[in-house]
PDB file of C-alpha atoms in Angstrom:
ATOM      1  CA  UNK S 674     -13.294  22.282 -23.375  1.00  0.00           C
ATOM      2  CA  UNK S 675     -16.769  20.470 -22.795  1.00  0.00           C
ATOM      3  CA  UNK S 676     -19.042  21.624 -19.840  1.00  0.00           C
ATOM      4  CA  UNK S 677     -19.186  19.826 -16.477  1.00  0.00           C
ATOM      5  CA  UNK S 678     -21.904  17.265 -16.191  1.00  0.00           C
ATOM      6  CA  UNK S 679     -25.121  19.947 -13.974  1.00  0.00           C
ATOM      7  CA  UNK S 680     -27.405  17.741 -12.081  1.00  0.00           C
ATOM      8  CA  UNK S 681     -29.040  20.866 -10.451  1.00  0.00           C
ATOM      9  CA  UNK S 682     -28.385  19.025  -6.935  1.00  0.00           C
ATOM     10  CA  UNK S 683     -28.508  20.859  -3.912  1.00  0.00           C
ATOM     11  CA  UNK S 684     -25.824  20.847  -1.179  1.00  0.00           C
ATOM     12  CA  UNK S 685     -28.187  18.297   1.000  1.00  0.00           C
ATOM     13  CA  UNK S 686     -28.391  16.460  -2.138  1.00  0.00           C
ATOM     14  CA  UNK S 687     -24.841  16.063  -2.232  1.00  0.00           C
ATOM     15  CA  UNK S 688     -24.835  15.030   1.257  1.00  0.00           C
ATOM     16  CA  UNK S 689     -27.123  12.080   0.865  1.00  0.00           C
ATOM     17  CA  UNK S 690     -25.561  10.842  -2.666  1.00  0.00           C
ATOM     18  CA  UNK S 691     -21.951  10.988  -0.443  1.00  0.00           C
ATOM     19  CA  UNK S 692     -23.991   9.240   2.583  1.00  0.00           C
ATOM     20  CA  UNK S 693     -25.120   6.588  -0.057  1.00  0.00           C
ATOM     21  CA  UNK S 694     -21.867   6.049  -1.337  1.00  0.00           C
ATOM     22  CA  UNK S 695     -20.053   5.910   2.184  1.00  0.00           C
ATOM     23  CA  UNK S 696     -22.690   2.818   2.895  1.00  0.00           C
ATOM     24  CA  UNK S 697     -21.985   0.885  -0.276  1.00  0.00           C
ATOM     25  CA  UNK S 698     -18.132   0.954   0.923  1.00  0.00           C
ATOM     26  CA  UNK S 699     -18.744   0.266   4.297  1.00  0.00           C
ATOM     27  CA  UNK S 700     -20.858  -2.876   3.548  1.00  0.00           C
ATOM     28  CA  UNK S 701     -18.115  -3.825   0.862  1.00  0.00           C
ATOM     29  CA  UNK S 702     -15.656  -3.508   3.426  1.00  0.00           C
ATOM     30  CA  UNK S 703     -18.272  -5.671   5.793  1.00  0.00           C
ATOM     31  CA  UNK S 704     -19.017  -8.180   3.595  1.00  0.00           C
ATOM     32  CA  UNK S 705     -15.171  -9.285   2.865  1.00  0.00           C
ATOM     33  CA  UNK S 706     -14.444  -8.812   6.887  1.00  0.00           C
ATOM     34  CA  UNK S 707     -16.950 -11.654   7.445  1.00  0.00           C
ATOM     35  CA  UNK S 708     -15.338 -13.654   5.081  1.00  0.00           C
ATOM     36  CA  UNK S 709     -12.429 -12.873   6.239  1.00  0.00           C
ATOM     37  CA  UNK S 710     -13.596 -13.454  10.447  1.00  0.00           C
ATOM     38  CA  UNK S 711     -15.123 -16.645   9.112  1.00  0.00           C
ATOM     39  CA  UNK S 712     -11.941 -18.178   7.430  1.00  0.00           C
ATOM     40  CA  UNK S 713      -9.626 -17.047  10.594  1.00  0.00           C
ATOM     41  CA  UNK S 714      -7.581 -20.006  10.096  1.00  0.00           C
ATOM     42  CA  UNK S 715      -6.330 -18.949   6.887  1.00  0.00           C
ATOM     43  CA  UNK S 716      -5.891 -15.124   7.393  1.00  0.00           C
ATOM     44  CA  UNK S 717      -3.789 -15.836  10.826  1.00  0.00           C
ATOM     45  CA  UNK S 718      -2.225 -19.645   9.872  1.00  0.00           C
ATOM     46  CA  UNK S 719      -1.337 -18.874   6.540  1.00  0.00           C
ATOM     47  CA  UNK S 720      -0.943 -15.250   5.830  1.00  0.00           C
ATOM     48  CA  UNK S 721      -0.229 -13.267   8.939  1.00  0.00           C
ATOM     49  CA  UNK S 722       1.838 -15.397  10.873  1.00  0.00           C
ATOM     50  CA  UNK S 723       3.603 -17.218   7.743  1.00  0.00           C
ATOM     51  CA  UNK S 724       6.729 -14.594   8.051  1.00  0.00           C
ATOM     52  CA  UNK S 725       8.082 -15.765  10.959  1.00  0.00           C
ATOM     53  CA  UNK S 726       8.154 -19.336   9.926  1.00  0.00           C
ATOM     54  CA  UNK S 727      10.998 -20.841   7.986  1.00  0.00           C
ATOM     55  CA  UNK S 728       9.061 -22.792   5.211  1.00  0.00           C
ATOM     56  CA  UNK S 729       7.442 -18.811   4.141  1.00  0.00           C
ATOM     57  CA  UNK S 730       8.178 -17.948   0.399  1.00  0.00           C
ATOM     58  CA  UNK S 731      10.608 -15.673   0.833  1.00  0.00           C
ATOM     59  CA  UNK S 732      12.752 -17.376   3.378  1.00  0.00           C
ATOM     60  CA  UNK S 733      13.001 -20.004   1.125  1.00  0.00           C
ATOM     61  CA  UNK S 734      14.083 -17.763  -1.417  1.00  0.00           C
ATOM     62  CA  UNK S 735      17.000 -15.975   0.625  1.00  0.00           C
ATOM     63  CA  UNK S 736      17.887 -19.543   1.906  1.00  0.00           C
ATOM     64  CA  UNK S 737      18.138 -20.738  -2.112  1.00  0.00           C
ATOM     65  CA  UNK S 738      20.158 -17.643  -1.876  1.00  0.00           C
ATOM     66  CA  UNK S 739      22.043 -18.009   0.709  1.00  0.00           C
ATOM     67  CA  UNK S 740      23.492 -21.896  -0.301  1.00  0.00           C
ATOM     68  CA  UNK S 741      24.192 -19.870  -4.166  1.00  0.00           C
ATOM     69  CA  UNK S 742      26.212 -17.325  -2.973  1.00  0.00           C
ATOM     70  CA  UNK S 743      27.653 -18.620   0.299  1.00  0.00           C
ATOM     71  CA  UNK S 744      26.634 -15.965   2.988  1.00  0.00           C
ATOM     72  CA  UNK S 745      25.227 -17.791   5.702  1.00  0.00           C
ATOM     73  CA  UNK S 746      23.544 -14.262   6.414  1.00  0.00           C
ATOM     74  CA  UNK S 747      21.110 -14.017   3.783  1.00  0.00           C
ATOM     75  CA  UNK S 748      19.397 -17.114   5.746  1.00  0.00           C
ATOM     76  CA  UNK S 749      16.058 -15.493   7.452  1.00  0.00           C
ATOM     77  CA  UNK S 750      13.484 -16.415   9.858  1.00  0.00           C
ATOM     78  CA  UNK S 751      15.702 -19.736  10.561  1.00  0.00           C
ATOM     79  CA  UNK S 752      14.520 -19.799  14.249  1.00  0.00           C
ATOM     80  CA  UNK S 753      11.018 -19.115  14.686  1.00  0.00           C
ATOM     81  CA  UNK S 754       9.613 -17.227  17.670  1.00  0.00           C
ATOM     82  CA  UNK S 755       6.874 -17.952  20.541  1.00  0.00           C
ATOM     83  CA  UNK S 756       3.945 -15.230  19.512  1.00  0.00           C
ATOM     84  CA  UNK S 757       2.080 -14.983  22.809  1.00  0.00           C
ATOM     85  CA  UNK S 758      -1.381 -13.187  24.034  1.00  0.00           C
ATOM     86  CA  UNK S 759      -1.887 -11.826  27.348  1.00  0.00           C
ATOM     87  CA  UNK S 760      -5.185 -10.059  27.795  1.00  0.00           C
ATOM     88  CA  UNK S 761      -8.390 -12.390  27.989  1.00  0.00           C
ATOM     89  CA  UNK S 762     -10.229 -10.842  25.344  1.00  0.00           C
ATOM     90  CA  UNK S 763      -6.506 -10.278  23.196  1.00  0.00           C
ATOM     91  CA  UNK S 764      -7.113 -12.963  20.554  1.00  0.00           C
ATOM     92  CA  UNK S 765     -10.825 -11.997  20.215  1.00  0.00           C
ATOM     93  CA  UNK S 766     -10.011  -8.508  19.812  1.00  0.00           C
ATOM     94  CA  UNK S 767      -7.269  -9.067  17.078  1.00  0.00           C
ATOM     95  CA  UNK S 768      -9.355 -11.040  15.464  1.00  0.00           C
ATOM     96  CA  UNK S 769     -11.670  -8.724  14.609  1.00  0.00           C
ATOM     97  CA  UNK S 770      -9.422  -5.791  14.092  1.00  0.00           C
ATOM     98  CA  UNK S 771      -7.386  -8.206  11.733  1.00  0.00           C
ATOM     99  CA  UNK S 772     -10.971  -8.782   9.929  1.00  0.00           C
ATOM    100  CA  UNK S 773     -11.684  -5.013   9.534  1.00  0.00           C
ATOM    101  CA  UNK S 774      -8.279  -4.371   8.137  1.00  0.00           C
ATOM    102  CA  UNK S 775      -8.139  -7.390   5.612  1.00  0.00           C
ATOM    103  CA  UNK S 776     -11.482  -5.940   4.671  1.00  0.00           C
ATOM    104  CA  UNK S 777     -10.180  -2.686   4.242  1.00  0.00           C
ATOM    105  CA  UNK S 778      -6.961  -3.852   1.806  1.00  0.00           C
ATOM    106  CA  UNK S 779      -9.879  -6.524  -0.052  1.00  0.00           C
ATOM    107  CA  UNK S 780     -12.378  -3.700  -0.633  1.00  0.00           C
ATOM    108  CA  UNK S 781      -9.823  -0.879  -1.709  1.00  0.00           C
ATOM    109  CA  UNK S 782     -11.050  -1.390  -5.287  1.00  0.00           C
ATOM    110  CA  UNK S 783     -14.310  -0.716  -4.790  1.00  0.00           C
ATOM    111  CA  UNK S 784     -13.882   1.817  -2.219  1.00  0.00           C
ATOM    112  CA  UNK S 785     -11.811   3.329  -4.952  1.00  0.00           C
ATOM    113  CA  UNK S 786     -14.457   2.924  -7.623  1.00  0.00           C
ATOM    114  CA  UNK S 787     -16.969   4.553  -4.857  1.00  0.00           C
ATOM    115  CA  UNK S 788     -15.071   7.612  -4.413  1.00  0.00           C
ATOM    116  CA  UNK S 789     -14.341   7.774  -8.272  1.00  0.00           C
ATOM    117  CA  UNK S 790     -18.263   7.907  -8.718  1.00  0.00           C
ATOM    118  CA  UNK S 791     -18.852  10.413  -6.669  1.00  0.00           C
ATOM    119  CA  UNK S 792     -16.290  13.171  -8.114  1.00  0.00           C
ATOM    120  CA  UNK S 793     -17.071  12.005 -11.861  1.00  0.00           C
ATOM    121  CA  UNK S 794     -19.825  14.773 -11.948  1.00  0.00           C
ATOM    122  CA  UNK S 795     -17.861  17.500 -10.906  1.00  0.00           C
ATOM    123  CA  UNK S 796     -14.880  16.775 -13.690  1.00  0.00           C
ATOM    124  CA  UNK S 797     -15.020  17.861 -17.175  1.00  0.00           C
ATOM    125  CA  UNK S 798     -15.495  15.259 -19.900  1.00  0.00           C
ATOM    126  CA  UNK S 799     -11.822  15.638 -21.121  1.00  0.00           C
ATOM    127  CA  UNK S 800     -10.757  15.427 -17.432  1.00  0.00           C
ATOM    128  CA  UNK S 801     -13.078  12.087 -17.091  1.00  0.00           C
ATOM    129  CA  UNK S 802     -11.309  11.033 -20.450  1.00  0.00           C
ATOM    130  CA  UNK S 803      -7.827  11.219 -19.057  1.00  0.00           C
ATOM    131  CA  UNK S 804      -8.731   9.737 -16.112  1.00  0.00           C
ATOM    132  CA  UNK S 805     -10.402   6.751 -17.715  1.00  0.00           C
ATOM    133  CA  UNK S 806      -8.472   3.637 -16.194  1.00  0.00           C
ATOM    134  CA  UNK S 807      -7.515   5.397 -13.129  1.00  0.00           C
ATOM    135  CA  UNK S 808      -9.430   2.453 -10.664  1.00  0.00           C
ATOM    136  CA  UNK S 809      -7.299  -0.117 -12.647  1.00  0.00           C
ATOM    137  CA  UNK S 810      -4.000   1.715 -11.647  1.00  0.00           C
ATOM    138  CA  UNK S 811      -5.208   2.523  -8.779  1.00  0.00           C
ATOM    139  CA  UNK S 812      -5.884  -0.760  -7.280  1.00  0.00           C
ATOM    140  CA  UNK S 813      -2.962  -2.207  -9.347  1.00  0.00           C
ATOM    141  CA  UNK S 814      -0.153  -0.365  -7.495  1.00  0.00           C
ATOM    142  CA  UNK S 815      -2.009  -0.826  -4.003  1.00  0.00           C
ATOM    143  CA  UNK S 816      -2.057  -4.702  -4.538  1.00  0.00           C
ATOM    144  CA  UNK S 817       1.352  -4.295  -5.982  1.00  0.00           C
ATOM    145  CA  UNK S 818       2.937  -2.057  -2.463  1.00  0.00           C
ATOM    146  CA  UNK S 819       1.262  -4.885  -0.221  1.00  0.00           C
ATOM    147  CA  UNK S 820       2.295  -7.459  -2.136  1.00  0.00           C
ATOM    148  CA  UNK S 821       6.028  -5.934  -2.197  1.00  0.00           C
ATOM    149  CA  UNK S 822       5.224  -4.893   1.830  1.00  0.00           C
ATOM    150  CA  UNK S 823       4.340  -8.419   2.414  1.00  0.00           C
ATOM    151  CA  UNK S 824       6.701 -10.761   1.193  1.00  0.00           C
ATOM    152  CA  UNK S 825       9.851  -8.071   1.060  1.00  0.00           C
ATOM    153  CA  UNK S 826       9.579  -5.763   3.952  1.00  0.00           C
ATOM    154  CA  UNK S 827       7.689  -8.099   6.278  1.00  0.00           C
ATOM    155  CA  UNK S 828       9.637 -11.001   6.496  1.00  0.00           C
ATOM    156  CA  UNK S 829      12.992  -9.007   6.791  1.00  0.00           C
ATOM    157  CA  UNK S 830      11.565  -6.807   9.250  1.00  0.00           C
ATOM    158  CA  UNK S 831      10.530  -9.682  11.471  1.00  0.00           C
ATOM    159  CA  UNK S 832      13.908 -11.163  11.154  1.00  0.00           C
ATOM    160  CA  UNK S 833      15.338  -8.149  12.638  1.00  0.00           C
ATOM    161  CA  UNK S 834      13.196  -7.163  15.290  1.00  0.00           C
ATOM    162  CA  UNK S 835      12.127 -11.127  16.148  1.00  0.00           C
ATOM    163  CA  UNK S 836      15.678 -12.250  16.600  1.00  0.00           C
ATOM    164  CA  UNK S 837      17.308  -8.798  17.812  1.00  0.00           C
ATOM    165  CA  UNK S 838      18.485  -9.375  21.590  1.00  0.00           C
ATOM    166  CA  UNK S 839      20.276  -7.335  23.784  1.00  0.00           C
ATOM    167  CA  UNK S 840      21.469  -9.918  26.190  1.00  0.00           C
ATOM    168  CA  UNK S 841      21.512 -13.422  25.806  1.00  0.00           C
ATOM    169  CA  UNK S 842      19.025 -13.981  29.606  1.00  0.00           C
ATOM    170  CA  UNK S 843      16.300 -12.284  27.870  1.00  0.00           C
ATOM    171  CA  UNK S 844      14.073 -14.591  25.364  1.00  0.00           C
ATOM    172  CA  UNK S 845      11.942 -13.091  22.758  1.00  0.00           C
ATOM    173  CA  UNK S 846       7.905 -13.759  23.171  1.00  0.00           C
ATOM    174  CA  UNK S 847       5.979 -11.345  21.361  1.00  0.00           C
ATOM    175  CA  UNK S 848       2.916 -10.128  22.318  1.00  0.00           C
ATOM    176  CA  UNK S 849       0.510 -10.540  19.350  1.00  0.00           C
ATOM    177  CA  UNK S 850      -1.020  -7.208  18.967  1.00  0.00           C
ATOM    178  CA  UNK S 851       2.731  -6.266  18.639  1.00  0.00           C
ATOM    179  CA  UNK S 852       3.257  -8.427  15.734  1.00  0.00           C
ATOM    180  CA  UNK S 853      -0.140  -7.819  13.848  1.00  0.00           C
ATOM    181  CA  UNK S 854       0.233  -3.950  13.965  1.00  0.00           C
ATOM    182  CA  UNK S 855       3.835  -4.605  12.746  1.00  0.00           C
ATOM    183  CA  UNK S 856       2.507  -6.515   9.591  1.00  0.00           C
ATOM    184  CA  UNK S 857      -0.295  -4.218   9.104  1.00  0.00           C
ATOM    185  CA  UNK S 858       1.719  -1.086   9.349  1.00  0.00           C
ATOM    186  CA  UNK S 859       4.169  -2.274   7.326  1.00  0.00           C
ATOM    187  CA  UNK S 860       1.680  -4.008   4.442  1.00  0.00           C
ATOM    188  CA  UNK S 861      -0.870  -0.453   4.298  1.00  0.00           C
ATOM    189  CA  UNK S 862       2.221   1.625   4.397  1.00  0.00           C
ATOM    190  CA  UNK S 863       3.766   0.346   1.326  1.00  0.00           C
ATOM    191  CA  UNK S 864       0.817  -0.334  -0.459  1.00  0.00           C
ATOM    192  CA  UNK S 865      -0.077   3.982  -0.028  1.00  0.00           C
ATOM    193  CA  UNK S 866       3.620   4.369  -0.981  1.00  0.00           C
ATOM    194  CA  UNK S 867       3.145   2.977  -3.938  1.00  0.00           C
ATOM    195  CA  UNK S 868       0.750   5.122  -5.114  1.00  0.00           C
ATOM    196  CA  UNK S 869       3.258   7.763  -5.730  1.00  0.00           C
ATOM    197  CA  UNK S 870       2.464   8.201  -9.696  1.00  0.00           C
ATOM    198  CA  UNK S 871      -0.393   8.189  -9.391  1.00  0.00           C
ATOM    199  CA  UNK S 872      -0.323  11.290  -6.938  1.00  0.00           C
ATOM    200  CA  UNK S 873       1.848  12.587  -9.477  1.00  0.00           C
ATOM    201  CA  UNK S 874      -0.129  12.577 -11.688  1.00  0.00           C
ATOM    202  CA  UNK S 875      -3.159  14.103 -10.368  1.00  0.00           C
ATOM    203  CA  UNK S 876      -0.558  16.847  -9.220  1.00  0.00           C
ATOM    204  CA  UNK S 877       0.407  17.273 -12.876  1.00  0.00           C
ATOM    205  CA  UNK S 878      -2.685  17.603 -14.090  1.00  0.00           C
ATOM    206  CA  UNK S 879      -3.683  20.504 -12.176  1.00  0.00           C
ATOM    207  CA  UNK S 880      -0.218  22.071 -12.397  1.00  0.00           C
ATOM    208  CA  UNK S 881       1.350  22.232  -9.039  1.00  0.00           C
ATOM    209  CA  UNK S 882       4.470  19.527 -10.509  1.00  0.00           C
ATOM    210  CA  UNK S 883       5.934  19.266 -13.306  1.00  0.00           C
ATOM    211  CA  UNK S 884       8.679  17.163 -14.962  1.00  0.00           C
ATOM    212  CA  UNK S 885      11.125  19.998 -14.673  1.00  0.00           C
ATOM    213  CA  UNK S 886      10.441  20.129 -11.269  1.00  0.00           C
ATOM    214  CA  UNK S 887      10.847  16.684 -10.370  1.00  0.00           C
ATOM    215  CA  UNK S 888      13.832  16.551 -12.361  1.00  0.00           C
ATOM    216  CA  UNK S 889      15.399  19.451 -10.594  1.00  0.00           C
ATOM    217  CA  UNK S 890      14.224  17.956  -6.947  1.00  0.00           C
ATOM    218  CA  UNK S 891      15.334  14.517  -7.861  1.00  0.00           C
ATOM    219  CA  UNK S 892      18.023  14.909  -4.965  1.00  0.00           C
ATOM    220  CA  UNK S 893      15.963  15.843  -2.492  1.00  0.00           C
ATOM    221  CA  UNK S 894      13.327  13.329  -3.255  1.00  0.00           C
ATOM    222  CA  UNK S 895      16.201  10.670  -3.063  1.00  0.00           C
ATOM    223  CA  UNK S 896      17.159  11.788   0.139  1.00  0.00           C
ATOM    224  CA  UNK S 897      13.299  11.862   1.378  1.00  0.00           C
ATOM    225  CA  UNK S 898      13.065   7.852  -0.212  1.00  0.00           C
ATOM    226  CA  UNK S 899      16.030   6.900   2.293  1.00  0.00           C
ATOM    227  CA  UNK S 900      14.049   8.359   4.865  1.00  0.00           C
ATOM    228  CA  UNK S 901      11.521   6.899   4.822  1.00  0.00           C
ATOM    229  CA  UNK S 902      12.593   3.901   3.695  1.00  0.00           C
ATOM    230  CA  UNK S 903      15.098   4.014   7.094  1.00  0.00           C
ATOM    231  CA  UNK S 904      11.334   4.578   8.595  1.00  0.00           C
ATOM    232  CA  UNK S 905       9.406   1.796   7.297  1.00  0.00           C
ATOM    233  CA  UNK S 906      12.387  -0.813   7.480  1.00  0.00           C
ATOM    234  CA  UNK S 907      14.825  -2.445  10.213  1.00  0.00           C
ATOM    235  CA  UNK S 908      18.260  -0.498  10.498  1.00  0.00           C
ATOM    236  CA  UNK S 909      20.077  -2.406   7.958  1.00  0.00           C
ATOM    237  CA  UNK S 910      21.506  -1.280   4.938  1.00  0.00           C
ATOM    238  CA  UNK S 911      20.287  -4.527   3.431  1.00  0.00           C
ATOM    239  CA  UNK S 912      16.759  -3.871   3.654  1.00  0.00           C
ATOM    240  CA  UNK S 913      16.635  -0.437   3.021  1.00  0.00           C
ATOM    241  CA  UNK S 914      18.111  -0.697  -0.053  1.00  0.00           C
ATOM    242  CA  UNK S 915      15.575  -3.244  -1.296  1.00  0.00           C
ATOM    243  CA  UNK S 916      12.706  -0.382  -0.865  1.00  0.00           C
ATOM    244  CA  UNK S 917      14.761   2.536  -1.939  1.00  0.00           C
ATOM    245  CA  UNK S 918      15.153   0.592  -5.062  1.00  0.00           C
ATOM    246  CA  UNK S 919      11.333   0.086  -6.053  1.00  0.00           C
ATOM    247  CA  UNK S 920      10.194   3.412  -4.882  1.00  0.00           C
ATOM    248  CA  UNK S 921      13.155   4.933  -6.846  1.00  0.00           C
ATOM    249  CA  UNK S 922      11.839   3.508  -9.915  1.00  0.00           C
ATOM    250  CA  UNK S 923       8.044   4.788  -9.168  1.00  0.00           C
ATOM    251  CA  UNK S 924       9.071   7.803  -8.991  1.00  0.00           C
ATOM    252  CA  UNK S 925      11.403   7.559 -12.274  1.00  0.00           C
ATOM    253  CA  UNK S 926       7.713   6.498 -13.657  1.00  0.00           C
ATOM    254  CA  UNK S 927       6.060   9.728 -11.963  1.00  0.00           C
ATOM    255  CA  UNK S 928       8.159  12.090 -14.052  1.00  0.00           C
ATOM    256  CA  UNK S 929       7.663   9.882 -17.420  1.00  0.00           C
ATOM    257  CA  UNK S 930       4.015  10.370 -16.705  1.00  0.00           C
ATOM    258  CA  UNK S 931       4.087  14.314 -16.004  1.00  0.00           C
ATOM    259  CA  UNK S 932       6.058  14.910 -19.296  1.00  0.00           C
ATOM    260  CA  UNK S 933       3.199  12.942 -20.787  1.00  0.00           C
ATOM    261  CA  UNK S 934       0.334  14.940 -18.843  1.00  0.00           C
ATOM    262  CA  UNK S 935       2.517  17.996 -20.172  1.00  0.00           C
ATOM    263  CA  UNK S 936       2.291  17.375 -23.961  1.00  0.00           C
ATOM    264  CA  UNK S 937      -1.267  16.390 -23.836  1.00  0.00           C
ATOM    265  CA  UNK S 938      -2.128  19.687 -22.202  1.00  0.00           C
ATOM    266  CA  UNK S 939       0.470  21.830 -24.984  1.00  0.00           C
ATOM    267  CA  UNK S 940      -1.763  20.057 -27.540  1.00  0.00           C
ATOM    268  CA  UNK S 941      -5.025  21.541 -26.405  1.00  0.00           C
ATOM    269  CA  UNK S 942      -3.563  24.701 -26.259  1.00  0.00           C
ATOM    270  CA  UNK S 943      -2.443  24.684 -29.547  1.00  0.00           C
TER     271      UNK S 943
END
């Protein structure tokens, strides 16, 4: 096994290469919130408040659906509702949070690639060899859970809770920091979700999981998936099932990856 990279640095070295990098992510995340402040039309028109609104993607999709199969049901998001502010400084407000957080979910990569940088020194050249691709995969499966949290999760999720009544006197108006934090807990949950192998795998690689282990805990890991899929999701079976399903298969992957992460290390024992 090949030495880790010395620079000689000092802790208050350290400190200002971390302070360095911590800037260069907070101006990445800066640069695509202005973008994203400037063109407000597009984040709130045509991404954020798209859901609700019967010509989105995916209610098109489960109304294509619907008219195949016959159950009037699968028809979502038929009957838009009134989203409403009430504070005086409300829409100003959420539109700058909204900014920050689209920056955020834009600037993961680098962020990523930031924090990657930093700990590079401190691994050993074998462990900077296996990691090699790890931004890629990184960013791939966060894009991929807000993608899935976006046009699976969200849409269903304001179905539910957007048309759920519990008399018919009271009309549904919601408030809009409401519905953003609803969207935006739902998109950045399932987007960290779905970095489940890779978690795995840096848990492999330092030996506190292994594929014997996951095996034997497969159970209780199911059980955990319904949980939190009951968590992230509106109470119906329907919905549920459609994230049990994906994170079920990630962590199907996670294991295939440990019993890779084991053979490599048998071989360097060897």
């Amino acid at each position: 096994m090949s030495e880790k990279e010395e620079d000689g640095m000092s802790f208050l070295e350290h400190l200002e290469v971390l302070r360095w990098h911590l800037i260069r992510s907070a101006l990445a995340v800066l640069v695509f919130a202005v973008v994203a402040f400037v063109f407000y039309d597009i984040i709130f028109d045509k991404i954020i408040l798209a859901p609700k609104n019967v010509d989105f993607f995916t209610n098109r999709m489960f109304a294509l659906l619907s008219d195949y199969t016959g159950v009037e049901s699968l028809k979502i998001n038929t009957k838009p509702f009134q989203v409403i502010n009430i504070n005086m400084a409300g829409q100003f407000a959420t539109h700058i949070t909204v900014s920050v957080v689209v920056g955020c979910i834009a600037g993961f990569p680098y962020l990523f690639f930031e924090f990657w940088r930093f700990v590079k020194p401190a691994l050993y050249s074998s462990e900077q060899k296996h990691a090699r691709g790890s931004i890629f995969y990184t960013s791939f499966l966060f894009a991929l859970g807000v993608a899935f949290g976006y046009y699976i999760i969200t849409p269903l999720s304001v179905h539910f809770l957007g048309s759920y009544n519990v008399s018919s006197q009271v009309m549904n108006q919601i408030n809009l920091n409401s519905y953003i934090s609803t969207i935006t807990s739902i998109v950045l949950a399932s987007g960290i979700i779905f970095e489940l192998p890779i978690l795995i795998f840096f848990l492999s690689k330092i030996g506190l999981v292994s594929p014997e282990f996951l095996r034997k805990y497969r159970k209780h890991s199911i059980v955990l998936i319904l949980i939190l899929s009951a968590i992230i999701t509106p109470p119906d079976i329907f919905s549920q099932v459609l994230v049990c399903l994906p994170l079920l298969l990630l962590y199907e992957v996670g294991i295939s990856i440990s019993k890779r992460i084991q053979k490599k290390q048998a071989k360097e024992f060897e």
